[in-house]
Coordinates of C-alpha atoms in Angstrom, one line a residue:
X1 CA 2.8 -42.1 20.3
X2 CA 1.1 -38.7 19.8
X3 CA -1.6 -38.6 17.2
X4 CA -1.4 -36.0 14.4
X5 CA -4.0 -33.3 14.5
X6 CA -6.8 -33.2 11.9
X7 CA -5.0 -30.3 10.1
X8 CA -1.7 -32.3 10.1
X9 CA -3.4 -35.4 8.6
X10 CA -5.1 -33.2 6.0
X11 CA -1.7 -31.6 5.0
X12 CA -0.1 -35.0 4.6
X13 CA -3.1 -36.2 2.5
X14 CA -2.9 -33.0 0.4
X15 CA 0.8 -33.5 -0.4
X16 CA 0.1 -37.0 -1.6
X17 CA -3.0 -36.4 -3.6
X18 CA -3.3 -32.7 -4.6
X19 CA -0.8 -30.8 -6.6
X20 CA 0.3 -27.3 -5.6
X21 CA -1.5 -25.7 -8.6
X22 CA -4.8 -27.6 -7.8
X23 CA -4.6 -26.6 -4.1
X24 CA -3.9 -22.9 -4.9
X25 CA -6.8 -22.9 -7.4
X26 CA -9.1 -24.2 -4.7
X27 CA -7.7 -21.7 -2.2
X28 CA -8.3 -18.9 -4.7
X29 CA -12.0 -19.8 -5.0
X30 CA -12.3 -20.0 -1.2
X31 CA -10.6 -16.6 -0.7
X32 CA -12.8 -15.1 -3.5
X33 CA -16.0 -16.2 -1.7
X34 CA -14.8 -15.0 1.7
X35 CA -13.6 -11.7 0.2
X36 CA -17.0 -11.3 -1.4
X37 CA -18.7 -12.0 2.0
X38 CA -16.5 -9.4 3.7
X39 CA -17.5 -6.8 1.0
X40 CA -21.2 -7.6 1.6
X41 CA -20.8 -7.3 5.4
X42 CA -19.0 -3.9 5.1
X43 CA -21.5 -2.5 2.5
X44 CA -24.6 -3.6 4.4
X45 CA -23.2 -2.4 7.8
X46 CA -22.6 1.0 6.4
X47 CA -25.9 1.1 4.7
X48 CA -27.7 0.1 7.9
X49 CA -25.9 2.7 10.0
X50 CA -26.6 5.4 7.4
X51 CA -30.3 4.6 7.1
X52 CA -30.6 4.5 10.8
X53 CA -29.1 7.9 11.2
X54 CA -31.1 9.5 8.3
X55 CA -34.4 8.0 9.5
X56 CA -33.9 9.4 13.0
X57 CA -32.7 12.9 12.1
X58 CA -34.6 16.1 11.4
X59 CA -33.9 18.2 8.3
X60 CA -34.0 21.2 10.6
X61 CA -30.9 20.1 12.3
X62 CA -29.2 18.3 9.4
X63 CA -26.2 20.5 9.2
X64 CA -25.5 20.3 12.9
X65 CA -25.8 16.5 12.8
X66 CA -23.4 16.4 9.9
X67 CA -20.8 17.9 12.3
X68 CA -21.6 15.5 15.1
X69 CA -22.1 12.2 13.3
X70 CA -18.5 11.8 11.9
X71 CA -17.1 12.6 15.3
X72 CA -19.1 9.8 16.9
X73 CA -18.1 7.3 14.2
X74 CA -14.4 8.1 14.4
X75 CA -14.5 8.1 18.2
X76 CA -16.0 4.6 18.2
X77 CA -13.4 3.4 15.7
X78 CA -10.6 4.9 17.8
X79 CA -11.8 3.4 21.1
X80 CA -12.3 0.0 19.4
X81 CA -8.7 0.0 18.2
X82 CA -7.3 1.3 21.4
X83 CA -9.2 -0.9 23.9
X84 CA -10.3 -4.0 21.9
X85 CA -7.7 -4.6 19.2
X86 CA -4.9 -2.8 21.0
X87 CA -2.9 -2.8 17.8
X88 CA -2.9 -0.4 14.9
X89 CA -5.3 -1.0 12.0
X90 CA -3.3 0.0 9.0
X91 CA -4.7 1.2 5.7
X92 CA -5.6 -1.5 3.2
X93 CA -3.4 -1.4 0.2
X94 CA -0.2 0.0 1.9
X95 CA -0.6 -2.7 4.6
X96 CA -0.7 -5.4 1.9
X97 CA 2.3 -4.0 0.1
X98 CA 4.2 -3.7 3.4
X99 CA 3.4 -7.3 4.3
X100 CA 4.7 -8.5 0.9
X101 CA 7.9 -6.4 1.3
X102 CA 8.7 -6.9 5.0
X103 CA 6.8 -9.6 6.7
X104 CA 6.8 -12.4 4.1
X105 CA 3.1 -11.8 3.4
X106 CA 2.0 -12.2 7.0
X107 CA -0.8 -10.0 8.2
X108 CA -2.1 -10.0 11.7
X109 CA -5.2 -12.0 12.3
X110 CA -7.2 -9.1 13.8
X111 CA -7.3 -7.5 10.3
X112 CA -9.8 -10.2 9.3
X113 CA -12.5 -8.3 11.3
X114 CA -11.0 -5.1 12.6
X115 CA -11.2 -3.2 9.3
X116 CA -14.9 -4.2 8.9
X117 CA -15.9 -2.9 12.3
X118 CA -13.8 0.3 12.3
X119 CA -14.7 1.3 8.6
X120 CA -18.4 0.6 9.2
X121 CA -18.5 3.1 12.0
X122 CA -16.2 5.6 10.3
X123 CA -18.0 5.7 6.9
X124 CA -21.5 4.9 8.3
X125 CA -21.4 7.9 10.5
X126 CA -20.2 10.1 7.6
X127 CA -16.4 9.9 7.6
X128 CA -15.3 11.3 4.2
X129 CA -13.6 8.1 3.0
X130 CA -14.5 4.9 1.1
X131 CA -14.9 1.2 1.8
X132 CA -12.5 -0.2 -0.8
X133 CA -9.3 -0.1 1.4
X134 CA -10.9 -1.9 4.4
X135 CA -12.5 -4.5 2.1
X136 CA -9.1 -5.2 0.5
X137 CA -7.4 -5.3 3.9
X138 CA -10.0 -7.8 5.2
X139 CA -9.6 -10.0 2.1
X140 CA -5.8 -9.8 2.2
X141 CA -5.8 -10.8 5.9
X142 CA -8.0 -13.8 5.1
X143 CA -5.6 -14.8 2.3
X144 CA -2.5 -14.4 4.4
X145 CA -3.8 -16.3 7.4
X146 CA -5.2 -19.1 5.2
X147 CA -1.8 -19.4 3.6
X148 CA -0.1 -19.6 7.0
X149 CA -2.6 -22.2 8.2
X150 CA -1.7 -24.5 5.3
X151 CA 2.0 -23.7 5.6
X152 CA 2.3 -22.2 2.1
X153 CA 5.6 -20.6 1.0
X154 CA 6.2 -16.9 0.3
X155 CA 5.4 -17.1 -3.4
X156 CA 2.1 -18.9 -2.8
X157 CA 1.0 -16.5 0.0
X158 CA 1.8 -13.5 -2.2
X159 CA -0.3 -15.0 -4.9
X160 CA -3.2 -15.5 -2.4
X161 CA -2.8 -11.9 -1.3
X162 CA -3.3 -10.8 -4.9
X163 CA -6.3 -13.1 -5.2
X164 CA -7.8 -11.6 -2.0
X165 CA -7.3 -8.1 -3.3
X166 CA -8.8 -9.0 -6.7
X167 CA -11.7 -10.7 -5.0
X168 CA -12.4 -7.7 -2.7
X169 CA -12.3 -5.2 -5.6
X170 CA -14.5 -7.5 -7.8
X171 CA -17.1 -7.8 -5.0
X172 CA -17.3 -4.2 -4.0
X173 CA -17.4 -2.7 -7.6
X174 CA -18.9 -5.8 -9.3
X175 CA -16.1 -5.4 -11.8
X176 CA -14.2 -8.7 -12.2
X177 CA -11.9 -7.7 -15.1
X178 CA -10.9 -4.4 -13.5
X179 CA -10.2 -6.3 -10.2
X180 CA -7.7 -8.6 -12.0
X181 CA -6.0 -5.7 -13.6
X182 CA -5.8 -3.9 -10.2
X183 CA -4.1 -7.0 -8.7
X184 CA -1.7 -7.2 -11.6
X185 CA -0.9 -3.5 -11.6
X186 CA -0.9 -2.5 -8.0
X187 CA -0.4 -5.7 -5.9
X188 CA 1.1 -8.5 -8.0
X189 CA 4.8 -8.0 -8.5
X190 CA 5.8 -11.0 -10.7
X191 CA 2.9 -12.3 -12.6
X192 CA 3.2 -15.5 -14.6
X193 CA 0.6 -17.1 -16.8
X194 CA -0.2 -19.7 -14.2
X195 CA -0.8 -16.9 -11.6
X196 CA -3.6 -15.6 -13.8
X197 CA -5.8 -18.7 -13.2
X198 CA -6.1 -18.2 -9.4
X199 CA -6.8 -14.5 -10.0
X200 CA -9.6 -15.3 -12.4
X201 CA -11.1 -17.9 -10.0
X202 CA -10.9 -15.5 -7.1
X203 CA -12.4 -12.6 -9.0
X204 CA -15.2 -14.6 -10.5
X205 CA -16.2 -16.3 -7.2
X206 CA -16.1 -12.9 -5.4
X207 CA -18.3 -11.2 -7.9
X208 CA -20.8 -14.1 -7.9
X209 CA -20.9 -13.9 -4.1
X210 CA -21.6 -10.2 -4.4
X211 CA -24.4 -10.8 -7.0
X212 CA -26.0 -13.4 -4.8
X213 CA -26.2 -11.0 -1.8
X214 CA -26.4 -7.6 -3.4
X215 CA -28.0 -8.2 -6.8
X216 CA -26.5 -7.7 -10.2
X217 CA -27.0 -3.9 -10.5
X218 CA -23.7 -2.1 -11.3
X219 CA -22.4 0.4 -8.8
X220 CA -22.4 3.4 -11.1
X221 CA -25.1 2.9 -13.8
X222 CA -24.3 4.9 -16.9
X223 CA -25.6 5.0 -20.4
X224 CA -23.5 6.3 -23.2
X225 CA -25.6 8.8 -25.2
X226 CA -22.8 10.4 -27.2
X227 CA -19.9 8.3 -28.5
X228 CA -16.3 9.4 -29.1
X229 CA -15.8 12.1 -31.7
X230 CA -12.4 13.0 -33.1
X231 CA -12.9 16.7 -32.7
X232 CA -13.2 16.1 -28.9
X233 CA -9.7 14.6 -28.8
X234 CA -7.9 17.8 -27.7
X235 CA -10.3 18.2 -24.8
X236 CA -9.8 14.6 -23.6
X237 CA -6.0 15.3 -23.6
X238 CA -6.5 18.5 -21.6
X239 CA -8.8 16.6 -19.2
X240 CA -5.9 14.1 -18.7
X241 CA -3.6 17.0 -17.8
X242 CA -6.2 18.6 -15.6
X243 CA -7.0 15.4 -13.7
X244 CA -3.2 14.7 -13.4
X245 CA -2.7 18.1 -11.8
X246 CA -5.7 17.4 -9.4
X247 CA -4.2 14.0 -8.6
X248 CA -0.9 15.6 -7.8
X249 CA -2.7 18.0 -5.4
X250 CA -4.4 15.0 -3.9
X251 CA -1.2 13.1 -3.2
X252 CA 0.7 16.1 -1.8
X253 CA -2.2 17.3 0.3
X254 CA -2.7 13.9 1.7
X255 CA 0.9 13.5 2.7
X256 CA 1.1 17.0 4.2
X257 CA -2.0 16.4 6.4
X258 CA -0.7 12.9 7.3
X259 CA 2.6 14.6 8.4
X260 CA 0.7 17.1 10.5
X261 CA -1.2 14.4 12.4
X262 CA 2.0 12.3 12.8
X263 CA 3.4 15.1 14.9
X264 CA 0.5 14.9 17.3
X265 CA 1.6 12.2 19.8
X266 CA -1.7 11.8 21.7
X267 CA -4.5 9.8 20.1
X268 CA -7.2 11.9 21.8
X269 CA -5.7 15.1 20.6
X270 CA -5.7 13.8 17.0
X271 CA -9.3 12.8 17.4
X272 CA -10.4 16.2 18.8
X273 CA -8.3 18.2 16.3
X274 CA -9.5 16.1 13.4
X275 CA -13.2 16.0 14.4
X276 CA -13.3 19.7 14.8
X277 CA -11.9 20.5 11.3
X278 CA -13.8 17.7 9.6
X279 CA -17.1 18.9 11.2
X280 CA -16.5 22.5 10.0
X281 CA -15.7 21.4 6.4
X282 CA -18.8 19.1 6.2
X283 CA -21.0 21.9 7.8
X284 CA -20.2 24.2 4.9
X285 CA -20.1 21.4 2.2
X286 CA -22.5 18.7 3.2
X287 CA -21.8 16.8 -0.1
X288 CA -18.5 15.7 1.5
X289 CA -20.5 13.7 4.1
X290 CA -19.7 10.0 3.8
X291 CA -18.1 8.1 0.8
X292 CA -20.0 10.1 -1.8
X293 CA -21.7 7.1 -3.6
X294 CA -25.0 8.9 -4.1
X295 CA -23.3 12.2 -5.2
X296 CA -21.2 10.3 -7.9
X297 CA -24.3 8.6 -9.3
X298 CA -26.2 12.0 -9.3
X299 CA -23.3 13.7 -11.0
X300 CA -23.1 11.0 -13.7
X301 CA -26.8 11.5 -14.4
X302 CA -26.5 15.3 -14.7
X303 CA -28.1 16.0 -11.3
X304 CA -25.9 18.5 -9.4
X305 CA -28.4 19.2 -6.6
X306 CA -26.1 17.4 -4.1
X307 CA -23.8 20.5 -4.2
X308 CA -26.6 22.6 -2.8
X309 CA -28.7 20.4 -0.6
X310 CA -28.6 21.3 3.1
X311 CA -26.0 24.0 2.3
X312 CA -25.9 27.8 2.5
X313 CA -25.8 28.0 -1.3
X314 CA -29.2 26.4 -2.0
X315 CA -30.8 29.7 -3.1
X316 CA -27.9 30.2 -5.7
X317 CA -28.5 27.1 -7.8
X318 CA -29.1 29.1 -11.0
X319 CA -25.8 31.1 -10.8
X320 CA -23.2 29.5 -13.1
X321 CA -20.2 31.0 -11.3
X322 CA -21.5 29.9 -7.9
X323 CA -21.8 26.4 -9.4
X324 CA -18.2 26.6 -10.7
X325 CA -16.9 27.9 -7.4
X326 CA -18.8 25.4 -5.4
X327 CA -17.6 22.5 -7.6
X328 CA -14.0 23.7 -7.3
X329 CA -14.3 24.0 -3.5
X330 CA -15.8 20.5 -3.2
X331 CA -12.9 19.1 -5.2
X332 CA -10.4 21.1 -3.2
X333 CA -11.8 20.1 0.2
X334 CA -12.6 16.4 -0.5
X335 CA -9.0 15.3 -0.1
X336 CA -8.6 17.4 3.0
X337 CA -11.8 15.9 4.5
X338 CA -10.6 12.4 3.6
X339 CA -7.1 13.0 5.0
X340 CA -8.5 14.5 8.2
X341 CA -10.7 11.4 8.6
X342 CA -7.7 9.2 8.4
X343 CA -5.6 11.5 10.6
X344 CA -8.2 11.6 13.4
X345 CA -8.2 7.8 13.6
X346 CA -10.9 6.8 11.1
X347 CA -10.5 3.8 8.9
X348 CA -11.4 3.7 5.2
X349 CA -10.2 3.8 1.6
X350 CA -9.2 6.5 -0.9
X351 CA -10.9 4.9 -3.9
X352 CA -14.2 6.7 -3.2
X353 CA -12.6 10.1 -2.6
X354 CA -10.7 9.6 -5.8
X355 CA -13.8 8.8 -7.8
X356 CA -15.7 11.7 -6.2
X357 CA -13.0 14.2 -7.1
X358 CA -12.7 12.6 -10.6
X359 CA -16.4 12.9 -11.5
X360 CA -16.6 16.5 -10.3
X361 CA -13.3 17.4 -12.1
X362 CA -14.8 16.0 -15.3
X363 CA -18.0 18.0 -15.0
X364 CA -16.2 21.2 -14.0
X365 CA -13.8 20.9 -17.0
X366 CA -16.6 20.3 -19.5
X367 CA -18.9 23.0 -18.1
X368 CA -16.2 25.7 -18.2
X369 CA -15.2 24.7 -21.8
X370 CA -18.8 24.9 -22.8
X371 CA -19.5 28.2 -21.0
X372 CA -16.7 30.0 -23.0
X373 CA -18.1 28.6 -26.2
X374 CA -15.0 26.6 -27.1
X375 CA -16.9 23.3 -27.6
X376 CA -20.2 21.9 -26.5
X377 CA -18.8 18.8 -24.8
X378 CA -20.9 15.8 -23.6
X379 CA -20.7 16.6 -19.9
X380 CA -21.7 13.2 -18.7
X381 CA -19.0 11.5 -20.7
X382 CA -16.4 13.8 -19.2
X383 CA -17.7 13.1 -15.7
X384 CA -17.2 9.4 -16.3
X385 CA -13.8 9.8 -17.9
X386 CA -12.6 12.2 -15.2
X387 CA -13.0 9.3 -12.7
X388 CA -10.6 7.2 -14.8
X389 CA -8.1 10.1 -15.0
X390 CA -8.1 10.5 -11.2
X391 CA -7.6 6.8 -10.5
X392 CA -4.7 6.7 -13.0
X393 CA -3.2 9.7 -11.3
X394 CA -3.8 9.1 -7.6
X395 CA -3.1 5.3 -7.7
X396 CA -0.5 5.5 -10.5
X397 CA -2.6 2.8 -12.1
X398 CA -3.8 3.8 -15.6
X399 CA -5.0 0.3 -16.5
X400 CA -7.0 0.1 -13.3
X401 CA -8.6 3.5 -14.1
X402 CA -9.3 2.4 -17.6
X403 CA -10.9 -1.0 -16.9
X404 CA -12.6 -0.1 -13.7
X405 CA -14.5 2.8 -15.1
X406 CA -15.4 0.9 -18.3
X407 CA -16.4 -2.1 -16.3
X408 CA -18.5 -0.5 -13.6
X409 CA -20.3 1.8 -16.0
X410 CA -20.6 -0.2 -19.1
X411 CA -18.9 2.6 -20.9
X412 CA -16.8 0.5 -23.3
X413 CA -17.9 2.7 -26.2
X414 CA -15.7 5.4 -24.6
X415 CA -12.6 3.1 -24.5
X416 CA -10.4 5.3 -26.6
X417 CA -11.0 8.5 -24.6
X418 CA -10.6 6.5 -21.4
X419 CA -7.2 5.3 -22.6
X420 CA -6.1 8.8 -23.6
X421 CA -7.2 10.6 -20.5
X422 CA -5.9 7.9 -18.1
X423 CA -2.5 7.8 -19.9
X424 CA -2.1 11.6 -20.0
X425 CA -3.1 11.9 -16.3
X426 CA -0.6 9.2 -15.3
X427 CA 2.2 10.9 -17.3
X428 CA 1.3 14.3 -15.8
X429 CA 1.3 13.2 -12.2
X430 CA 4.6 11.2 -12.7
X431 CA 6.2 14.5 -13.6
X432 CA 5.6 15.8 -10.2
X433 CA 5.3 12.8 -7.9
X434 CA 7.1 9.5 -8.7
X435 CA 5.0 7.5 -6.2
X436 CA 1.4 6.9 -5.5
X437 CA -0.5 7.6 -2.3
X438 CA -0.2 3.9 -1.6
X439 CA 3.5 3.6 -2.1
X440 CA 5.0 7.0 -1.2
X441 CA 5.6 6.2 2.5
X442 CA 7.0 2.8 1.7
X443 CA 9.3 4.3 -0.9
X444 CA 10.6 6.9 1.6
X445 CA 11.5 4.1 4.0
X446 CA 13.0 2.0 1.2
X447 CA 10.4 -0.7 1.8
X448 CA 8.7 -0.6 -1.5
X449 CA 8.7 -3.6 -3.8
X450 CA 8.4 -3.0 -7.5
X451 CA 8.1 -5.0 -10.7
X452 CA 11.9 -5.1 -10.8
X453 CA 12.9 -8.6 -9.7
X454 CA 16.4 -7.6 -8.7
X455 CA 15.2 -4.8 -6.4
X456 CA 12.5 -7.1 -5.0
X457 CA 14.9 -9.8 -4.1
X458 CA 17.3 -7.4 -2.5
X459 CA 14.5 -5.9 -0.5
X460 CA 13.6 -9.3 0.9
X461 CA 17.2 -10.0 2.0
X462 CA 18.2 -8.9 5.5
X463 CA 21.7 -8.1 6.7
X464 CA 21.0 -9.8 10.0
X465 CA 20.2 -13.1 8.2
X466 CA 23.5 -13.1 6.3
X467 CA 25.9 -12.4 9.2
X468 CA 28.7 -15.0 9.5
X469 CA 30.2 -15.3 13.0
X470 CA 33.1 -17.6 12.4
X471 CA 35.6 -14.8 12.2
X472 CA 38.0 -14.8 15.2
X473 CA 38.2 -11.7 17.4
X474 CA 41.1 -10.4 19.4
X475 CA 41.7 -7.5 21.8
X476 CA 43.7 -4.6 20.6
X477 CA 46.0 -4.9 23.6
X478 CA 47.0 -8.5 22.7
X479 CA 50.4 -9.3 21.5
X480 CA 51.5 -10.8 18.2
X481 CA 52.1 -14.0 20.0
X482 CA 48.5 -14.1 21.1
X483 CA 47.4 -13.4 17.6
X484 CA 49.6 -16.3 16.2
X485 CA 47.9 -18.7 18.6
X486 CA 44.5 -17.6 17.4
X487 CA 45.6 -17.9 13.7
X488 CA 46.6 -21.5 14.3
X489 CA 43.0 -22.4 15.0
X490 CA 41.2 -19.8 12.8
X491 CA 38.9 -20.7 9.9
X492 CA 39.1 -17.3 8.2
X493 CA 42.0 -15.1 7.1
X494 CA 40.6 -11.9 8.7
X495 CA 40.7 -11.2 12.4
X496 CA 38.4 -8.7 14.1
X497 CA 39.9 -6.3 16.7
X498 CA 37.6 -5.3 19.5
X499 CA 37.9 -3.8 23.0
X500 CA 36.7 -5.3 26.3
X501 CA 33.2 -4.1 25.6
X502 CA 33.0 -5.5 22.1
X503 CA 33.4 -2.1 20.4
X504 CA 34.8 -2.6 17.0
X505 CA 38.3 -1.0 16.4
X506 CA 39.7 -2.5 13.2
X507 CA 40.8 -5.7 11.4
X508 CA 44.0 -7.6 10.9
X509 CA 44.4 -9.4 7.6
X510 CA 46.6 -12.5 7.4
X511 CA 48.3 -11.4 4.2
X512 CA 49.5 -8.2 6.0
X513 CA 51.3 -10.1 8.8
X514 CA 52.4 -13.2 7.0
X515 CA 56.1 -12.2 7.1
X516 CA 56.2 -10.9 10.7
X517 CA 54.3 -13.9 12.2
X518 CA 57.3 -16.1 11.6
X519 CA 59.6 -14.0 13.7
X520 CA 59.1 -15.3 17.3
X521 CA 61.4 -12.6 18.7
X522 CA 58.7 -10.1 18.0
X523 CA 55.8 -12.0 19.6
X524 CA 56.0 -10.0 22.9
X525 CA 57.1 -6.6 21.6
X526 CA 54.5 -6.1 18.8
X527 CA 50.9 -5.5 19.7
X528 CA 47.7 -6.0 17.7
X529 CA 46.9 -2.3 17.8
X530 CA 50.1 -1.7 15.7
X531 CA 49.0 -4.3 13.1
X532 CA 45.4 -3.5 12.7
X533 CA 43.8 -1.3 10.0
X534 CA 40.5 0.5 10.2
X535 CA 38.4 -0.4 7.1
X536 CA 36.9 2.5 5.1
X537 CA 33.7 0.6 4.5
X538 CA 31.5 -1.2 7.1
X539 CA 27.9 -2.2 7.2
X540 CA 25.2 -1.2 9.7
X541 CA 23.0 -4.0 11.0
X542 CA 19.8 -2.3 9.7
X543 CA 21.2 -1.2 6.4
X544 CA 19.2 -2.1 3.2
X545 CA 20.6 -4.8 1.0
X546 CA 20.5 -2.4 -1.9
X547 CA 23.0 -0.2 -0.1
X548 CA 25.1 -3.2 0.9
X549 CA 25.3 -4.4 -2.7
X550 CA 26.3 -0.9 -3.8
X551 CA 29.2 -0.9 -1.2
X552 CA 30.4 -4.2 -2.6
X553 CA 30.0 -2.9 -6.2
X554 CA 32.4 0.0 -5.5
X555 CA 34.9 -1.8 -3.3
X556 CA 37.2 -4.7 -3.9
X557 CA 36.4 -6.3 -0.5
X558 CA 35.2 -9.9 -0.1
X559 CA 34.1 -9.5 3.5
X560 CA 32.6 -6.4 5.3
X561 CA 32.2 -6.0 9.1
X562 CA 28.6 -5.5 10.4
X563 CA 28.2 -3.1 13.3
X564 CA 25.3 -2.2 15.7
X565 CA 25.8 1.0 17.6
X566 CA 29.6 0.6 17.0
X567 CA 29.7 -2.9 18.4
X568 CA 30.8 -5.9 16.4
X569 CA 28.1 -8.3 15.2
X570 CA 29.9 -10.4 12.6
X571 CA 30.8 -10.1 8.9
X572 CA 28.9 -10.4 5.6
X573 CA 30.7 -12.0 2.7
X574 CA 30.3 -11.3 -1.0
X575 CA 29.9 -15.0 -1.7
X576 CA 27.1 -15.4 0.9
X577 CA 25.2 -12.5 -0.6
X578 CA 25.5 -13.8 -4.1
X579 CA 24.5 -17.3 -3.2
X580 CA 21.5 -16.1 -1.2
X581 CA 20.5 -13.7 -3.9
X582 CA 20.5 -16.5 -6.6
X583 CA 18.5 -18.8 -4.3
X584 CA 15.9 -16.2 -3.6
X585 CA 15.7 -15.1 -7.2
X586 CA 14.9 -18.6 -8.2
X587 CA 12.3 -18.9 -5.5
X588 CA 10.8 -15.5 -6.2
X589 CA 10.5 -16.1 -10.0
X590 CA 9.5 -19.8 -10.2
X591 CA 6.4 -20.5 -12.2

């Protein structure tokens, strides 16, 4: 008798001695720690590469090197994907959402390390993107594969994905509360009170891991010198509108550039085209080099020298309108640089570009208002709150923007203006763009899951899984006598008419021939082609279940034929859809 493997014996022991809730809690801690370690590895790898490049470069040739370095980094990432991984490395959050919607939470194993390697080279060599997406992708891949290893169900794996994403965000930003909010708002689709416990455990263990390896210093240190004043309220509202408009520009520009690169079918052409344009942009605006971490901290402290360093505008630092123009150009080109980095084949995240654009948008707004004498606004506060507005707008996640900025900066004294700006920004961008950068492509392909349980269950259902094949078929050239013989053995009261190559031609319903089938004298003179009808409504094999449900809603049919390229596949019944829907809804929503 074959002995069980160690894993098999453990699973049997676990089922006998450990409840599901206890086991998921343990898994949440494990995933939090591994996500924290992944964040540490990515951060340290990028820091090591950046320090190595800076220590071995001359200031005399800095601008030229800014052009060359990103090209090297993206090239290494592209070659690693093409010849080592040999599979695409998708962007972090969209990949997680896609796995929840379409692959039952399963993420390829290579994502446990591929995002670390590719993002380290992309960002370390100056690609104008962040590290949050790759960190989330790595954590989610760990959660998915751990869940598969222990044979967890879809609901449990989805929860582990949320834990991994919360852990990754907590570790990289050292913001455990914001990480949980992020998982609830962006990743988790049906949160119950019990689900909150694993999220808390994952977030806490991840941030403790980050503290252990990286210290307890916050990512963006900030001290509130001027609290909220009621007379500043109109300007926080206007800042929300402004950041909402900038966020709209971000999303539409990102999608446009993504579409341009999608049309280029050769990976090396994408690399060459992207590297050329990215190099030109960074040559004129060196502050767009890398993720922008140092620029954000400088901006929050009121130091704007990053706009001029190593640039052609260094001698014009005292000119206000040059400052305004340069700040506006940096905001304008940051999303272009980030999008080109992605399009050329680099791997990274959009959190850092969003924060970079937000902090600069806040400063630009406050400086212009102050210049025209409308109100002497606290510039640093507006820089901080501009980041919340951009996160709320770009990610369509106002709570994440609110808690992340308050958490990472210690700016809870500005909670009210953070709420106002984030909410107004979100409302503004929703007017122009119903979906975030993360979800817009999934929504266009009708693969997006939302907080609507009905839509989620329908999106998880597949036509091909519901096809019933016990419907009898008959050739259109057959006689009534042939049909009667089939009816005698049939299980259903609908008969599918096909030709010799299985092409669908129509159906014959038993109710329509009940009278004539008892007239034997017509058995040889009446043909099936004379009895069949062509249904007005059919289903395509790749059609979404939402569309199928809509067809049933507006028709009185109990069974619809499923076709693939005109050929008959089977039928889907109303009863089968309803019973499957009820079963999945219970599974999807169980606590």
